[in-house]
Amino acid sequence: MESSPESRPTKTQHEQWIVQHRVFEIYNLYIDLPHNAKAVSLEVQRDKHIEYLTKGLRQLGPTFAVLDANRPWICYWILHSIALLGESVDPELEDCVIDFLSRCQHPDGGYGGGPGQLPHLATTYAAVNSLITLGGQRALLSINRDKLFSFLLQMKHVSGGFRMHDGGEVDVRACYTAISVASILNILDNELVQNVGNYIVSCQTYEGGIAGEPGSEAHGGYTFCGLAAMILIGEVNRLDLPSLIDWVVFRQGIEGGFQGRTNKLVDGCYSFWQGGVSALIQRLHSIVDEPLMPSDAEDDCSTGTESSATSDVCDGEQDLEGNLSHADDTCHLRQEGEQTTFDPANFFNIGLNFIRGHSKLEPLFHSVALQQYILLCSQEEGGFRDKPGKHKDYYHTCYCLSGLSVCQYSWSKKAGSPPLPGMVLGPYSNLLQPVHPLFNVVLDQFYEAHEFFSRT
């Protein structure tokens, strides 16, 4: 008898079942491995990743021609991945990258996707982050901040948001890339900030996440961009944070990884986009007058105080041989107090003060399960991928490693402090460099850039 249309699986359900089957096939194989083989399968394959990344920075094949307008992004994805792995490029290659990005810098400000291309906010963000990741006077002095400020002003839109490029789309991604670049370069002022908060607030959806533009669907990448931008302009408490938190915690799926939108498939890149949202939420108390606090007594969820080594893991954290499910209860947070305002002269220090504050909230996601997904399902021999069945690429390598770093340090109260061994899945040698979650640059490089641009 033919099944009724109501009982037939949708295409989305069918694709989800395929992904789940592939993921749990990998997990089951891991469970059956001998102890030594398990340890090897959970190692970050540093040497192979470095080889893959360095090769791509030196020369790309003809298939990359379709990414001709994204070359600063390729620089950023590769350089940031190398930095997360605790390595750096050789001086000759560093000089080549600086020279190339200088040729991408437009005479009127901003960076294009390649030499001679028109400036674009996305590639400007990628180029600036690349140069900050390289560090040193030559790289940082190569950025023409006066012209860049003029370019950002030209991209300012009457809605309060920003256009991605001259005549381009206005969205939350443009808001974040403009505000992030201006903040880290010490050129953020009231004129750039004006009504940005209004635009981003208008993009928060009924689900709680943030869409790319008003009326669209909540999305992990845009939620990170919107939340980070609101923090950098000192207006984060205008968002409905409890509903944003409710939305993001339910984006971690049965596979252990994150999906980007409701009812979509898991994707390794959201290890950072969604995991980074959690990292931001954990530190909000450091810049909001009235901090996020538990809605009920500490019976529901412990927070705040420095804890002993044995109390740093919540009830839901177990490895593959235990249980992949979350703890039964979710920490429900509320926000109190009026909008926080900042003197424009202090915009530059928001990112610094944010990361210097102690984290008083536990992670909003299952950090061990996410590390399992990244290491067992996304990691290949040299590079990372979206999910089983996909191919590795530099984009997913960058954001899988960024998400892995966020996981490893998610229980650390002080930014950059070495986590306890139990917080790092696999050997402790897996430990990556910590990132500044507002900018997604390695923490040491952020400190160097902040000191440099505070003097210039």
Short mmCIF file of C-alpha atoms in Angstrom, two decimals:
data_model
loop_
_atom_site.label_atom_id
_atom_site.label_comp_id
_atom_site.label_asym_id
_atom_site.label_seq_id
_atom_site.Cartn_x
_atom_site.Cartn_y
_atom_site.Cartn_z
CA MET A 1 0.00 0.00 0.00
CA GLU A 2 1.39 3.38 -0.96
CA SER A 3 2.12 5.68 1.96
CA SER A 4 0.19 8.91 2.27
CA PRO A 5 1.98 12.18 1.37
CA GLU A 6 1.89 13.17 5.05
CA SER A 7 4.00 10.15 6.02
CA ARG A 8 6.64 10.58 3.35
CA PRO A 9 9.90 12.13 4.54
CA THR A 10 10.77 15.55 3.24
CA LYS A 11 13.99 16.15 1.34
CA THR A 12 15.41 17.87 4.44
CA GLN A 13 14.54 14.89 6.65
CA HIS A 14 16.12 12.49 4.16
CA GLU A 15 19.34 14.54 4.02
CA GLN A 16 19.41 14.76 7.81
CA TRP A 17 19.15 10.98 8.14
CA ILE A 18 22.02 10.51 5.68
CA VAL A 19 24.23 12.90 7.67
CA GLN A 20 23.32 11.25 10.98
CA HIS A 21 24.11 7.82 9.54
CA ARG A 22 27.53 8.95 8.31
CA VAL A 23 28.38 10.71 11.56
CA PHE A 24 27.35 7.88 13.86
CA GLU A 25 29.10 5.37 11.63
CA ILE A 26 32.30 7.32 12.38
CA TYR A 27 31.47 7.47 16.10
CA ASN A 28 30.75 3.74 16.27
CA LEU A 29 34.04 2.95 14.52
CA TYR A 30 35.82 5.16 17.06
CA ILE A 31 34.17 3.39 20.01
CA ASP A 32 35.38 0.00 18.75
CA LEU A 33 39.01 1.13 18.32
CA PRO A 34 41.76 0.01 20.72
CA HIS A 35 42.79 2.63 23.26
CA ASN A 36 45.97 3.69 21.45
CA ALA A 37 44.16 4.03 18.14
CA LYS A 38 41.50 6.18 19.81
CA ALA A 39 44.15 8.57 21.06
CA VAL A 40 45.62 8.88 17.55
CA SER A 41 42.23 9.51 15.93
CA LEU A 42 41.60 12.42 18.31
CA GLU A 43 44.91 14.17 17.59
CA VAL A 44 45.01 17.50 15.77
CA GLN A 45 47.14 16.63 12.74
CA ARG A 46 49.24 19.79 13.05
CA ASP A 47 52.02 19.01 10.59
CA LYS A 48 49.62 17.93 7.86
CA HIS A 49 47.43 20.99 8.39
CA ILE A 50 50.44 23.32 8.26
CA GLU A 51 51.65 21.68 5.05
CA TYR A 52 48.20 22.03 3.46
CA LEU A 53 47.85 25.66 4.54
CA THR A 54 51.34 26.81 3.61
CA LYS A 55 51.08 25.21 0.18
CA GLY A 56 47.83 27.12 -0.43
CA LEU A 57 49.37 30.42 0.64
CA ARG A 58 52.23 29.96 -1.82
CA GLN A 59 50.24 28.86 -4.84
CA LEU A 60 46.65 27.92 -5.69
CA GLY A 61 45.48 25.71 -8.53
CA PRO A 62 43.37 26.88 -11.52
CA THR A 63 40.12 25.75 -9.83
CA PHE A 64 40.46 28.71 -7.45
CA ALA A 65 39.83 31.14 -10.31
CA VAL A 66 36.19 31.34 -9.18
CA LEU A 67 37.44 32.91 -5.93
CA ASP A 68 39.33 35.68 -7.70
CA ALA A 69 37.33 38.32 -5.79
CA ASN A 70 38.02 36.60 -2.46
CA ARG A 71 41.79 36.49 -2.33
CA PRO A 72 42.15 38.50 0.93
CA TRP A 73 39.75 35.98 2.47
CA ILE A 74 41.98 33.11 1.39
CA CYS A 75 44.91 34.93 3.02
CA TYR A 76 42.94 35.35 6.24
CA TRP A 77 41.60 31.79 6.38
CA ILE A 78 45.10 30.38 5.89
CA LEU A 79 47.06 32.83 8.07
CA HIS A 80 44.57 32.63 10.93
CA SER A 81 44.58 28.81 10.79
CA ILE A 82 48.38 28.76 10.92
CA ALA A 83 48.35 31.18 13.87
CA LEU A 84 45.78 29.07 15.74
CA LEU A 85 48.12 26.11 15.34
CA GLY A 86 50.86 28.16 17.01
CA GLU A 87 52.98 28.61 13.90
CA SER A 88 53.92 31.53 11.66
CA VAL A 89 54.96 31.91 8.05
CA ASP A 90 58.56 32.55 7.04
CA PRO A 91 59.69 36.18 6.53
CA GLU A 92 59.82 35.91 2.75
CA LEU A 93 56.26 34.63 2.52
CA GLU A 94 55.12 37.25 5.04
CA ASP A 95 56.56 40.02 2.87
CA CYS A 96 54.81 38.57 -0.16
CA VAL A 97 51.45 38.61 1.63
CA ILE A 98 51.91 42.21 2.82
CA ASP A 99 52.88 43.30 -0.70
CA PHE A 100 49.89 41.50 -2.20
CA LEU A 101 47.39 42.98 0.28
CA SER A 102 48.89 46.43 -0.29
CA ARG A 103 48.07 46.01 -3.98
CA CYS A 104 44.50 45.09 -2.98
CA GLN A 105 44.19 48.36 -1.03
CA HIS A 106 42.16 50.87 -3.05
CA PRO A 107 43.54 54.41 -3.48
CA ASP A 108 40.27 55.76 -2.00
CA GLY A 109 40.35 53.39 0.97
CA GLY A 110 39.38 49.85 1.80
CA TYR A 111 40.46 46.60 0.19
CA GLY A 112 39.16 44.87 -2.89
CA GLY A 113 39.08 41.17 -3.65
CA GLY A 114 42.29 41.49 -5.62
CA PRO A 115 44.60 44.15 -7.14
CA GLY A 116 42.59 46.71 -9.12
CA GLN A 117 39.22 45.56 -7.76
CA LEU A 118 36.74 47.90 -6.08
CA PRO A 119 36.81 47.99 -2.26
CA HIS A 120 34.38 45.77 -0.38
CA LEU A 121 33.69 45.59 3.36
CA ALA A 122 34.07 41.80 3.53
CA THR A 123 37.49 41.73 1.89
CA THR A 124 38.49 44.81 3.90
CA TYR A 125 37.77 42.86 7.10
CA ALA A 126 39.71 39.85 5.76
CA ALA A 127 42.71 41.98 4.72
CA VAL A 128 42.87 43.88 8.03
CA ASN A 129 42.61 40.66 10.05
CA SER A 130 45.31 39.10 7.88
CA LEU A 131 47.70 41.98 8.53
CA ILE A 132 46.94 41.95 12.25
CA THR A 133 47.59 38.20 12.27
CA LEU A 134 50.98 38.75 10.62
CA GLY A 135 51.75 41.53 13.09
CA GLY A 136 54.80 43.77 13.12
CA GLN A 137 55.23 47.38 12.05
CA ARG A 138 55.44 46.73 8.32
CA ALA A 139 52.12 44.89 8.22
CA LEU A 140 50.26 47.28 10.53
CA LEU A 141 51.66 50.46 8.97
CA SER A 142 50.58 49.27 5.52
CA ILE A 143 46.93 49.96 6.45
CA ASN A 144 45.87 53.46 5.35
CA ARG A 145 43.48 54.20 8.21
CA ASP A 146 42.51 57.71 7.06
CA LYS A 147 41.41 56.46 3.64
CA LEU A 148 39.77 53.43 5.20
CA PHE A 149 37.72 55.66 7.50
CA SER A 150 36.53 57.62 4.48
CA PHE A 151 35.54 54.39 2.74
CA LEU A 152 33.56 53.25 5.79
CA LEU A 153 31.70 56.57 5.87
CA GLN A 154 30.85 56.18 2.18
CA MET A 155 29.37 52.75 2.92
CA LYS A 156 27.15 54.14 5.69
CA HIS A 157 23.46 53.81 4.78
CA VAL A 158 20.47 55.95 5.79
CA SER A 159 18.98 52.90 7.57
CA GLY A 160 21.85 53.01 10.06
CA GLY A 161 23.48 49.95 8.54
CA PHE A 162 26.26 49.68 5.98
CA ARG A 163 26.48 48.67 2.34
CA MET A 164 28.95 45.91 1.50
CA HIS A 165 30.27 47.97 -1.42
CA ASP A 166 29.27 50.94 -3.54
CA GLY A 167 25.67 50.20 -4.57
CA GLY A 168 25.77 46.86 -2.75
CA GLU A 169 23.51 45.12 -0.26
CA VAL A 170 22.84 46.44 3.24
CA ASP A 171 23.00 43.72 5.89
CA VAL A 172 24.24 42.72 9.33
CA ARG A 173 27.42 41.27 7.87
CA ALA A 174 28.29 44.72 6.52
CA CYS A 175 27.58 46.25 9.93
CA TYR A 176 29.91 43.81 11.67
CA THR A 177 32.78 44.01 9.20
CA ALA A 178 32.68 47.84 9.25
CA ILE A 179 32.44 48.10 13.03
CA SER A 180 35.02 45.36 13.67
CA VAL A 181 37.60 46.97 11.39
CA ALA A 182 36.96 50.45 12.76
CA SER A 183 37.15 49.20 16.34
CA ILE A 184 40.39 47.27 16.08
CA LEU A 185 42.07 50.10 14.09
CA ASN A 186 40.98 52.80 16.56
CA ILE A 187 38.91 54.78 14.03
CA LEU A 188 35.42 54.03 15.40
CA ASP A 189 33.42 57.16 16.21
CA ASN A 190 29.85 58.37 16.72
CA GLU A 191 29.34 59.05 13.03
CA LEU A 192 30.03 55.42 12.10
CA VAL A 193 28.05 54.09 15.06
CA GLN A 194 24.96 56.25 14.51
CA ASN A 195 21.80 54.08 14.23
CA VAL A 196 23.75 50.85 13.67
CA GLY A 197 22.09 49.48 16.79
CA ASN A 198 18.65 50.33 15.44
CA TYR A 199 19.36 48.42 12.25
CA ILE A 200 20.68 45.32 14.03
CA VAL A 201 17.79 45.28 16.52
CA SER A 202 15.37 45.35 13.57
CA CYS A 203 17.05 42.16 12.28
CA GLN A 204 16.45 40.07 15.43
CA THR A 205 13.70 37.58 14.59
CA TYR A 206 10.83 35.98 16.50
CA GLU A 207 13.10 32.94 17.01
CA GLY A 208 15.67 34.99 18.89
CA GLY A 209 18.53 34.76 16.43
CA ILE A 210 19.55 37.55 14.08
CA ALA A 211 18.87 37.62 10.35
CA GLY A 212 20.93 39.24 7.62
CA GLU A 213 18.29 41.91 7.07
CA PRO A 214 14.85 42.75 8.49
CA GLY A 215 12.25 40.09 7.73
CA SER A 216 14.71 37.30 6.90
CA GLU A 217 15.48 34.05 8.74
CA ALA A 218 17.70 33.86 11.83
CA HIS A 219 21.17 32.59 10.88
CA GLY A 220 24.26 31.62 12.87
CA GLY A 221 26.71 33.79 10.95
CA TYR A 222 24.50 36.86 11.13
CA THR A 223 23.73 36.23 14.80
CA PHE A 224 27.45 36.27 15.58
CA CYS A 225 27.95 39.39 13.47
CA GLY A 226 25.01 41.21 15.02
CA LEU A 227 25.88 40.30 18.60
CA ALA A 228 29.58 41.17 18.19
CA ALA A 229 28.79 44.49 16.54
CA MET A 230 26.33 45.42 19.29
CA ILE A 231 28.99 44.69 21.91
CA LEU A 232 31.58 46.80 20.08
CA ILE A 233 29.25 49.82 19.93
CA GLY A 234 28.13 49.42 23.55
CA GLU A 235 24.48 48.64 22.78
CA VAL A 236 24.26 44.89 23.33
CA ASN A 237 21.62 45.22 26.04
CA ARG A 238 19.16 46.47 23.42
CA LEU A 239 18.92 42.92 22.05
CA ASP A 240 16.53 40.34 23.45
CA LEU A 241 19.37 38.26 24.88
CA PRO A 242 17.28 35.54 26.59
CA SER A 243 15.56 34.65 23.32
CA LEU A 244 18.87 34.85 21.44
CA ILE A 245 20.37 32.40 23.92
CA ASP A 246 17.39 30.05 23.65
CA TRP A 247 17.78 30.05 19.87
CA VAL A 248 21.52 29.38 19.79
CA VAL A 249 21.56 26.55 22.37
CA PHE A 250 19.11 24.55 20.26
CA ARG A 251 21.29 24.83 17.18
CA GLN A 252 23.64 22.12 18.50
CA GLY A 253 22.38 18.90 17.02
CA ILE A 254 22.51 15.22 17.85
CA GLU A 255 25.79 14.95 15.91
CA GLY A 256 27.48 17.26 18.40
CA GLY A 257 28.10 20.01 15.86
CA PHE A 258 26.09 23.13 15.14
CA GLN A 259 23.59 23.91 12.41
CA GLY A 260 23.33 27.44 11.06
CA ARG A 261 19.54 27.70 10.91
CA THR A 262 16.52 25.85 12.24
CA ASN A 263 16.01 22.45 10.54
CA LYS A 264 19.26 22.69 8.57
CA LEU A 265 22.19 20.28 8.46
CA VAL A 266 25.20 20.35 10.76
CA ASP A 267 28.20 22.24 9.37
CA GLY A 268 31.70 22.47 10.84
CA CYS A 269 32.04 26.23 10.21
CA TYR A 270 29.26 26.93 12.74
CA SER A 271 31.59 25.57 15.39
CA PHE A 272 32.80 29.16 15.47
CA TRP A 273 29.77 31.15 14.33
CA GLN A 274 27.52 29.56 16.95
CA GLY A 275 30.25 28.60 19.43
CA GLY A 276 31.54 32.16 19.19
CA VAL A 277 28.11 33.48 20.17
CA SER A 278 28.39 31.42 23.35
CA ALA A 279 31.88 32.79 24.02
CA LEU A 280 30.53 36.33 23.70
CA ILE A 281 27.54 35.69 25.95
CA GLN A 282 29.83 34.29 28.66
CA ARG A 283 31.62 37.65 28.97
CA LEU A 284 28.77 40.11 28.59
CA HIS A 285 28.75 40.91 32.29
CA SER A 286 32.07 42.74 31.84
CA ILE A 287 30.56 45.57 29.77
CA VAL A 288 26.87 45.69 30.71
CA ASP A 289 25.93 47.73 33.80
CA GLU A 290 23.57 45.03 35.05
CA PRO A 291 25.11 41.66 34.18
CA LEU A 292 23.38 38.60 32.87
CA MET A 293 22.54 36.49 35.87
CA PRO A 294 20.64 33.24 36.46
CA SER A 295 16.90 33.75 36.55
CA ASP A 296 16.57 31.41 39.50
CA ALA A 297 18.73 30.25 42.36
CA GLU A 298 21.96 28.37 41.74
CA ASP A 299 20.02 25.12 42.05
CA ASP A 300 19.29 25.34 38.32
CA CYS A 301 22.75 26.08 37.01
CA SER A 302 25.99 26.99 38.73
CA THR A 303 27.67 30.24 37.64
CA GLY A 304 30.17 32.81 38.53
CA THR A 305 32.72 31.95 41.12
CA GLU A 306 36.09 30.36 40.60
CA SER A 307 35.61 26.62 40.93
CA SER A 308 37.77 23.69 41.78
CA ALA A 309 39.23 21.36 39.17
CA THR A 310 36.51 18.80 39.77
CA SER A 311 33.61 21.24 39.41
CA ASP A 312 34.51 22.63 35.99
CA VAL A 313 32.40 20.12 34.04
CA CYS A 314 28.62 20.31 33.96
CA ASP A 315 26.39 17.27 34.16
CA GLY A 316 25.97 17.00 30.40
CA GLU A 317 29.65 16.75 29.50
CA GLN A 318 30.71 13.20 28.65
CA ASP A 319 32.72 11.72 25.86
CA LEU A 320 31.64 9.40 23.08
CA GLU A 321 31.75 6.36 25.26
CA GLY A 322 29.33 8.06 27.62
CA ASN A 323 26.45 10.18 26.39
CA LEU A 324 26.29 12.74 23.62
CA SER A 325 23.17 14.40 25.02
CA HIS A 326 23.10 17.76 26.76
CA ALA A 327 22.48 18.24 30.44
CA ASP A 328 18.76 17.98 31.17
CA ASP A 329 18.35 21.61 32.22
CA THR A 330 19.33 24.71 30.28
CA CYS A 331 20.55 27.84 32.05
CA HIS A 332 17.87 30.44 31.40
CA LEU A 333 19.28 33.95 31.58
CA ARG A 334 17.62 37.30 31.85
CA GLN A 335 18.86 40.84 31.45
CA GLU A 336 18.10 43.79 33.67
CA GLY A 337 19.01 47.47 33.59
CA GLU A 338 18.88 50.28 31.11
CA GLN A 339 20.87 50.76 27.92
CA THR A 340 24.58 51.20 28.54
CA THR A 341 26.17 54.23 26.92
CA PHE A 342 29.85 54.85 26.19
CA ASP A 343 31.95 57.92 25.64
CA PRO A 344 33.08 57.82 21.97
CA ALA A 345 36.68 58.11 23.14
CA ASN A 346 36.30 54.73 24.80
CA PHE A 347 34.99 52.78 21.77
CA PHE A 348 38.53 51.58 21.11
CA ASN A 349 38.81 50.04 24.58
CA ILE A 350 35.57 48.07 24.52
CA GLY A 351 37.26 45.08 22.87
CA LEU A 352 40.15 45.22 25.34
CA ASN A 353 37.96 45.57 28.43
CA PHE A 354 35.66 42.84 27.15
CA ILE A 355 38.45 40.26 26.95
CA ARG A 356 40.12 41.33 30.18
CA GLY A 357 36.99 40.63 32.20
CA HIS A 358 36.53 37.24 33.84
CA SER A 359 33.99 34.85 32.38
CA LYS A 360 31.35 34.16 35.02
CA LEU A 361 29.02 31.99 32.98
CA GLU A 362 29.47 28.39 31.92
CA PRO A 363 29.43 27.49 28.20
CA LEU A 364 25.98 27.42 26.63
CA PHE A 365 26.85 24.38 24.54
CA HIS A 366 28.25 20.87 24.97
CA SER A 367 31.93 21.59 24.39
CA VAL A 368 33.18 18.00 24.41
CA ALA A 369 30.56 16.89 21.88
CA LEU A 370 31.52 19.76 19.59
CA GLN A 371 35.23 18.86 19.85
CA GLN A 372 34.32 15.26 18.97
CA TYR A 373 32.49 16.39 15.86
CA ILE A 374 35.34 18.65 14.74
CA LEU A 375 38.10 16.09 15.32
CA LEU A 376 36.36 12.95 14.13
CA CYS A 377 33.96 14.19 11.46
CA SER A 378 35.46 17.42 10.10
CA GLN A 379 39.21 16.79 10.33
CA GLU A 380 40.97 15.28 7.33
CA GLU A 381 44.64 14.61 6.71
CA GLY A 382 45.51 18.22 6.09
CA GLY A 383 42.50 20.50 6.39
CA PHE A 384 38.93 20.41 7.69
CA ARG A 385 35.56 20.00 6.00
CA ASP A 386 31.91 20.90 6.51
CA LYS A 387 30.69 17.36 7.25
CA PRO A 388 31.37 13.74 6.19
CA GLY A 389 30.91 13.47 2.45
CA LYS A 390 32.23 16.97 1.75
CA HIS A 391 35.72 18.06 0.71
CA LYS A 392 38.16 20.03 2.84
CA ASP A 393 38.72 23.71 2.13
CA TYR A 394 40.44 26.72 3.67
CA TYR A 395 37.22 28.32 4.87
CA HIS A 396 36.13 25.31 6.92
CA THR A 397 39.69 24.75 8.12
CA CYS A 398 39.73 28.29 9.51
CA TYR A 399 36.38 28.15 11.26
CA CYS A 400 36.66 24.56 12.51
CA LEU A 401 39.98 25.47 14.16
CA SER A 402 38.48 28.72 15.48
CA GLY A 403 35.57 26.76 16.95
CA LEU A 404 37.93 24.18 18.41
CA SER A 405 39.85 26.96 20.16
CA VAL A 406 36.60 28.39 21.54
CA CYS A 407 35.71 24.91 22.86
CA GLN A 408 39.05 24.35 24.53
CA TYR A 409 39.00 27.66 26.41
CA SER A 410 35.26 27.74 27.05
CA TRP A 411 35.66 26.76 30.72
CA SER A 412 38.56 29.16 31.40
CA LYS A 413 37.52 32.07 33.61
CA LYS A 414 40.36 34.33 32.40
CA ALA A 415 40.90 34.84 28.68
CA GLY A 416 43.85 32.85 27.38
CA SER A 417 44.54 31.03 30.64
CA PRO A 418 45.48 27.39 29.98
CA PRO A 419 42.43 25.15 30.35
CA LEU A 420 42.43 22.08 32.55
CA PRO A 421 43.42 18.90 30.66
CA GLY A 422 39.88 17.53 30.94
CA MET A 423 38.58 20.42 28.86
CA VAL A 424 40.79 19.51 25.88
CA LEU A 425 39.53 16.43 24.06
CA GLY A 426 42.36 14.17 23.00
CA PRO A 427 46.00 14.79 23.98
CA TYR A 428 46.79 18.13 25.61
CA SER A 429 49.06 18.83 22.65
CA ASN A 430 45.78 19.52 20.77
CA LEU A 431 45.59 22.86 22.57
CA LEU A 432 45.35 25.73 20.08
CA GLN A 433 46.02 29.43 20.54
CA PRO A 434 43.16 31.39 22.14
CA VAL A 435 41.19 33.85 20.01
CA HIS A 436 39.57 37.15 20.77
CA PRO A 437 35.95 36.15 20.08
CA LEU A 438 34.84 39.62 18.95
CA PHE A 439 37.34 39.79 16.07
CA ASN A 440 38.43 36.16 15.60
CA VAL A 441 42.13 36.94 15.67
CA VAL A 442 44.60 35.19 17.93
CA LEU A 443 44.66 36.91 21.32
CA ASP A 444 48.36 37.84 21.30
CA GLN A 445 47.96 39.47 17.88
CA PHE A 446 44.98 41.46 19.14
CA TYR A 447 47.03 42.77 22.08
CA GLU A 448 49.86 43.78 19.75
CA ALA A 449 47.47 45.58 17.40
CA HIS A 450 45.66 47.33 20.24
CA GLU A 451 48.92 48.66 21.66
CA PHE A 452 50.14 49.71 18.22
CA PHE A 453 46.99 51.57 17.20
CA SER A 454 46.64 53.21 20.60
CA ARG A 455 49.86 55.10 19.79
CA THR A 456 49.23 56.00 16.15
#
